[in-house]
Coordinates of C-alpha atoms in Angstrom, one line a residue:
Chain A
G280 CA 7.9 -12.5 -14.1
A281 CA 8.2 -10.4 -17.3
G282 CA 10.6 -11.5 -20.0
V283 CA 13.8 -9.8 -21.1
S284 CA 13.2 -6.3 -22.5
Q285 CA 15.4 -4.2 -24.6
S286 CA 15.3 -0.5 -25.7
P287 CA 15.2 1.1 -28.1
R288 CA 13.7 -1.5 -30.5
Y289 CA 15.1 0.4 -33.5
K290 CA 17.9 2.9 -33.7
V291 CA 19.2 4.8 -36.7
A292 CA 22.6 6.4 -36.2
K293 CA 24.8 8.5 -38.5
R294 CA 28.3 7.1 -38.9
G295 CA 30.5 8.4 -36.1
Q296 CA 27.7 8.8 -33.6
D297 CA 27.7 7.0 -30.2
V298 CA 24.8 4.8 -29.3
A299 CA 23.6 3.1 -26.1
L300 CA 21.5 0.0 -26.0
R301 CA 19.7 -1.1 -22.9
C302 CA 18.8 -4.5 -21.6
D303 CA 16.5 -5.3 -18.7
P304 CA 16.9 -9.0 -17.8
I305 CA 14.4 -11.2 -16.1
S306 CA 14.2 -10.2 -12.5
G307 CA 16.6 -12.1 -10.3
H308 CA 18.6 -13.5 -13.2
V309 CA 22.3 -13.5 -12.4
S310 CA 23.7 -14.0 -15.9
L311 CA 23.4 -11.6 -18.8
F312 CA 24.7 -12.0 -22.3
W313 CA 24.9 -9.8 -25.4
Y314 CA 24.9 -11.1 -28.9
Q315 CA 25.2 -9.5 -32.3
Q316 CA 23.1 -10.9 -35.2
A317 CA 24.0 -9.7 -38.7
L318 CA 21.3 -10.0 -41.3
G319 CA 20.6 -13.6 -42.3
Q320 CA 23.2 -15.0 -39.8
G321 CA 23.1 -16.7 -36.4
P322 CA 23.8 -14.6 -33.3
E323 CA 27.4 -14.2 -32.3
F324 CA 28.5 -13.8 -28.7
L325 CA 29.8 -10.4 -27.6
T326 CA 30.1 -10.4 -23.8
Y327 CA 28.8 -12.0 -20.5
F328 CA 28.1 -10.7 -17.0
Q329 CA 27.6 -12.6 -13.8
N330 CA 25.9 -10.1 -11.5
E331 CA 28.0 -6.9 -12.0
A332 CA 31.2 -8.7 -13.0
Q333 CA 32.0 -8.8 -16.7
L334 CA 33.5 -12.3 -16.9
D335 CA 33.9 -12.7 -20.7
K336 CA 34.3 -9.9 -23.2
S337 CA 36.1 -12.0 -25.8
G338 CA 33.5 -11.4 -28.5
L339 CA 33.6 -7.6 -28.5
P340 CA 34.8 -6.7 -32.0
S341 CA 36.7 -3.6 -31.1
D342 CA 37.5 -1.1 -28.4
R343 CA 34.6 0.9 -29.7
F344 CA 32.3 -1.6 -28.0
F345 CA 31.8 -1.3 -24.2
A346 CA 29.3 -3.0 -21.9
E347 CA 28.4 -2.4 -18.3
R348 CA 26.1 -3.8 -15.6
P349 CA 26.9 -1.6 -12.6
E350 CA 24.3 -2.9 -10.2
G351 CA 24.0 -6.4 -11.5
S352 CA 20.6 -5.9 -13.1
V353 CA 20.2 -3.6 -16.1
S354 CA 22.9 -3.6 -18.7
T355 CA 24.0 -1.1 -21.3
L356 CA 25.9 -1.9 -24.5
K357 CA 27.6 1.2 -25.8
I358 CA 29.1 1.6 -29.3
Q359 CA 31.3 4.6 -29.9
R360 CA 32.0 6.2 -33.3
T361 CA 29.6 3.8 -35.0
Q362 CA 30.5 2.4 -38.4
Q363 CA 28.3 0.9 -41.1
E364 CA 29.5 -2.6 -40.3
D365 CA 28.0 -2.2 -36.8
S366 CA 24.5 -2.4 -38.4
A367 CA 22.9 -5.5 -36.9
V368 CA 20.4 -6.7 -34.4
Y369 CA 21.8 -6.7 -30.8
L370 CA 20.3 -9.4 -28.7
C371 CA 20.3 -9.6 -24.9
A372 CA 19.7 -12.8 -23.0
S373 CA 19.6 -13.7 -19.3
S374 CA 19.7 -16.9 -17.3
N375 CA 19.3 -18.2 -13.8
G376 CA 17.1 -20.5 -11.6
E377 CA 16.6 -24.2 -11.9
N378 CA 17.8 -24.4 -15.5
Q379 CA 20.8 -22.2 -15.5
E380 CA 21.9 -23.4 -18.9
T381 CA 18.9 -22.0 -20.6
Q382 CA 19.2 -18.4 -21.9
Y383 CA 16.0 -16.3 -22.4
F384 CA 16.3 -13.7 -25.1
G385 CA 14.9 -10.3 -25.5
P386 CA 13.3 -8.9 -28.7
G387 CA 16.6 -7.2 -29.8
T388 CA 17.6 -3.8 -30.9
R389 CA 17.9 -3.3 -34.6
L390 CA 20.7 -0.8 -35.3
L391 CA 21.2 0.8 -38.6
V392 CA 24.2 3.0 -39.2
L393 CA 24.0 5.3 -42.2
Chain B
A68 CA 37.0 -23.6 -30.6
Q69 CA 33.5 -25.0 -30.8
T70 CA 31.6 -24.7 -34.1
V71 CA 28.0 -25.4 -35.1
T72 CA 27.0 -26.1 -38.7
Q73 CA 23.5 -26.1 -40.2
S74 CA 23.8 -27.2 -43.8
Q75 CA 20.2 -26.5 -44.9
P76 CA 19.7 -22.7 -45.4
E77 CA 16.0 -23.3 -46.2
M78 CA 13.5 -26.1 -45.8
S79 CA 9.8 -26.4 -46.6
V80 CA 7.1 -28.8 -45.5
Q81 CA 3.4 -29.3 -46.1
E82 CA 1.2 -28.5 -43.1
A83 CA 0.7 -31.6 -40.9
E84 CA 3.7 -33.4 -42.4
T85 CA 7.0 -34.1 -40.6
V86 CA 10.3 -32.3 -41.2
T87 CA 13.8 -32.8 -40.0
L88 CA 16.4 -30.0 -39.6
S89 CA 20.1 -31.0 -39.5
C90 CA 22.8 -29.8 -37.2
T91 CA 26.4 -30.9 -36.7
Y92 CA 28.9 -29.5 -34.2
D93 CA 32.5 -29.8 -33.3
T94 CA 33.9 -29.9 -29.8
S95 CA 36.6 -31.6 -27.8
E96 CA 34.5 -31.5 -24.6
S97 CA 32.6 -34.6 -23.4
D98 CA 29.9 -32.7 -21.4
Y99 CA 27.9 -29.9 -23.0
Y100 CA 24.4 -28.7 -23.8
L101 CA 22.7 -28.5 -27.2
F102 CA 19.7 -26.4 -28.0
W103 CA 17.3 -25.6 -30.8
Y104 CA 15.9 -22.1 -30.8
K105 CA 13.1 -20.7 -33.0
Q106 CA 13.2 -17.1 -34.2
P107 CA 9.9 -16.0 -35.8
P108 CA 9.8 -12.9 -38.0
S109 CA 9.2 -10.8 -34.8
R110 CA 12.8 -11.7 -33.9
Q111 CA 12.4 -12.9 -30.3
M112 CA 14.4 -16.1 -29.9
I113 CA 12.4 -18.8 -28.2
L114 CA 13.8 -22.1 -26.8
V115 CA 12.3 -25.1 -28.5
I116 CA 14.2 -28.0 -26.9
R117 CA 17.4 -28.7 -24.9
Q118 CA 19.6 -31.8 -24.7
E119 CA 22.3 -32.6 -22.2
A120 CA 25.1 -34.5 -23.7
Y121 CA 25.4 -36.9 -20.8
K122 CA 21.9 -38.1 -21.3
Q123 CA 21.6 -40.8 -23.9
Q124 CA 17.8 -40.4 -24.2
N125 CA 16.7 -38.0 -26.9
A126 CA 14.8 -35.0 -25.6
T127 CA 11.2 -34.5 -26.7
E128 CA 8.8 -31.6 -26.2
N129 CA 5.3 -32.3 -27.6
R130 CA 5.7 -32.3 -31.4
F131 CA 9.4 -31.5 -31.3
S132 CA 12.0 -34.2 -30.8
V133 CA 15.7 -34.5 -31.4
N134 CA 18.0 -37.2 -32.7
F135 CA 21.2 -36.8 -30.7
Q136 CA 24.2 -38.8 -32.0
K137 CA 27.1 -38.0 -29.8
A138 CA 29.7 -40.0 -31.6
A139 CA 28.8 -38.4 -34.9
K140 CA 28.4 -35.0 -33.3
S141 CA 24.9 -34.7 -34.8
F142 CA 21.8 -33.1 -33.4
S143 CA 18.8 -33.0 -35.6
L144 CA 15.4 -31.6 -34.9
K145 CA 12.2 -33.4 -35.9
I146 CA 9.0 -31.4 -36.1
S147 CA 5.9 -33.6 -36.4
D148 CA 2.5 -32.5 -37.5
S149 CA 3.9 -29.2 -38.8
Q150 CA 1.7 -26.2 -38.2
L151 CA 1.6 -22.8 -39.8
G152 CA 3.0 -21.2 -36.6
D153 CA 6.1 -23.3 -36.9
A154 CA 7.3 -21.1 -39.7
A155 CA 10.5 -19.4 -38.5
M156 CA 14.3 -19.4 -38.5
Y157 CA 15.6 -22.3 -36.5
F158 CA 19.0 -22.1 -34.9
C159 CA 21.0 -24.9 -33.4
A160 CA 23.3 -23.9 -30.5
Y161 CA 26.0 -25.3 -28.3
R162 CA 27.2 -24.5 -24.8
D163 CA 29.9 -26.0 -22.7
Y164 CA 28.7 -27.8 -19.6
Q165 CA 31.3 -25.9 -17.5
G166 CA 33.5 -23.0 -18.3
A167 CA 32.4 -20.7 -21.1
Q168 CA 28.7 -19.8 -20.7
K169 CA 28.2 -18.4 -24.1
L170 CA 26.0 -20.0 -26.8
V171 CA 27.6 -20.8 -30.1
F172 CA 25.0 -20.7 -32.9
G173 CA 24.8 -22.2 -36.3
Q174 CA 23.8 -20.2 -39.4
G175 CA 20.2 -21.1 -39.1
T176 CA 17.6 -22.9 -41.3
R177 CA 14.5 -21.0 -42.6
L178 CA 11.5 -23.2 -42.3
T179 CA 8.5 -22.6 -44.5
I180 CA 5.1 -24.3 -43.9
N181 CA 3.0 -24.8 -47.0
P182 CA -0.8 -24.8 -46.3

């Protein structure tokens, strides 16, 4: 089916604003991951869902970051009171099927906090 | 904690030539997966090749092959007959075989193809 999609593709926020980033995984994929990629760096893990259960949130940098996947499909990453250091590309990935170890990535959301 | 290191921030190669990108990693696990991902300027991460640590045979995918040295914890990517479309950031990544599902990425290598 279609690949992983993310929206919006670009988001500009004023410092202190709340933002919500959406991820639509590949249909039927059980696992969903969020990563943060700073400019010129490799992605860093934020959090992981298996269906609706958030099994690992060890990478969330602060309590301003919150993720949910209430029905085990679409996921939302919310950042409250955004700070300039939150500026990055946020990548979503999903996995399932025969090759469960392979994660398929979306195009990312580029967040710029002014 | 597992770490992945890519010591070459940038590499360049002439079109049709061969280039090798280096990656080393650190883990105390015996079973794991290793990956090379490609990220073109459009930013969508694409899987290039995957290696299971329990397999001694090096993985190959068309023009792409790996040199997996488990004892040395080394996982290099060889691109043969380089094409202009191979220009991208290349990331090496690690994942535990069981337990933590997350990918641990290296810092990336920017590959330029010279026509």
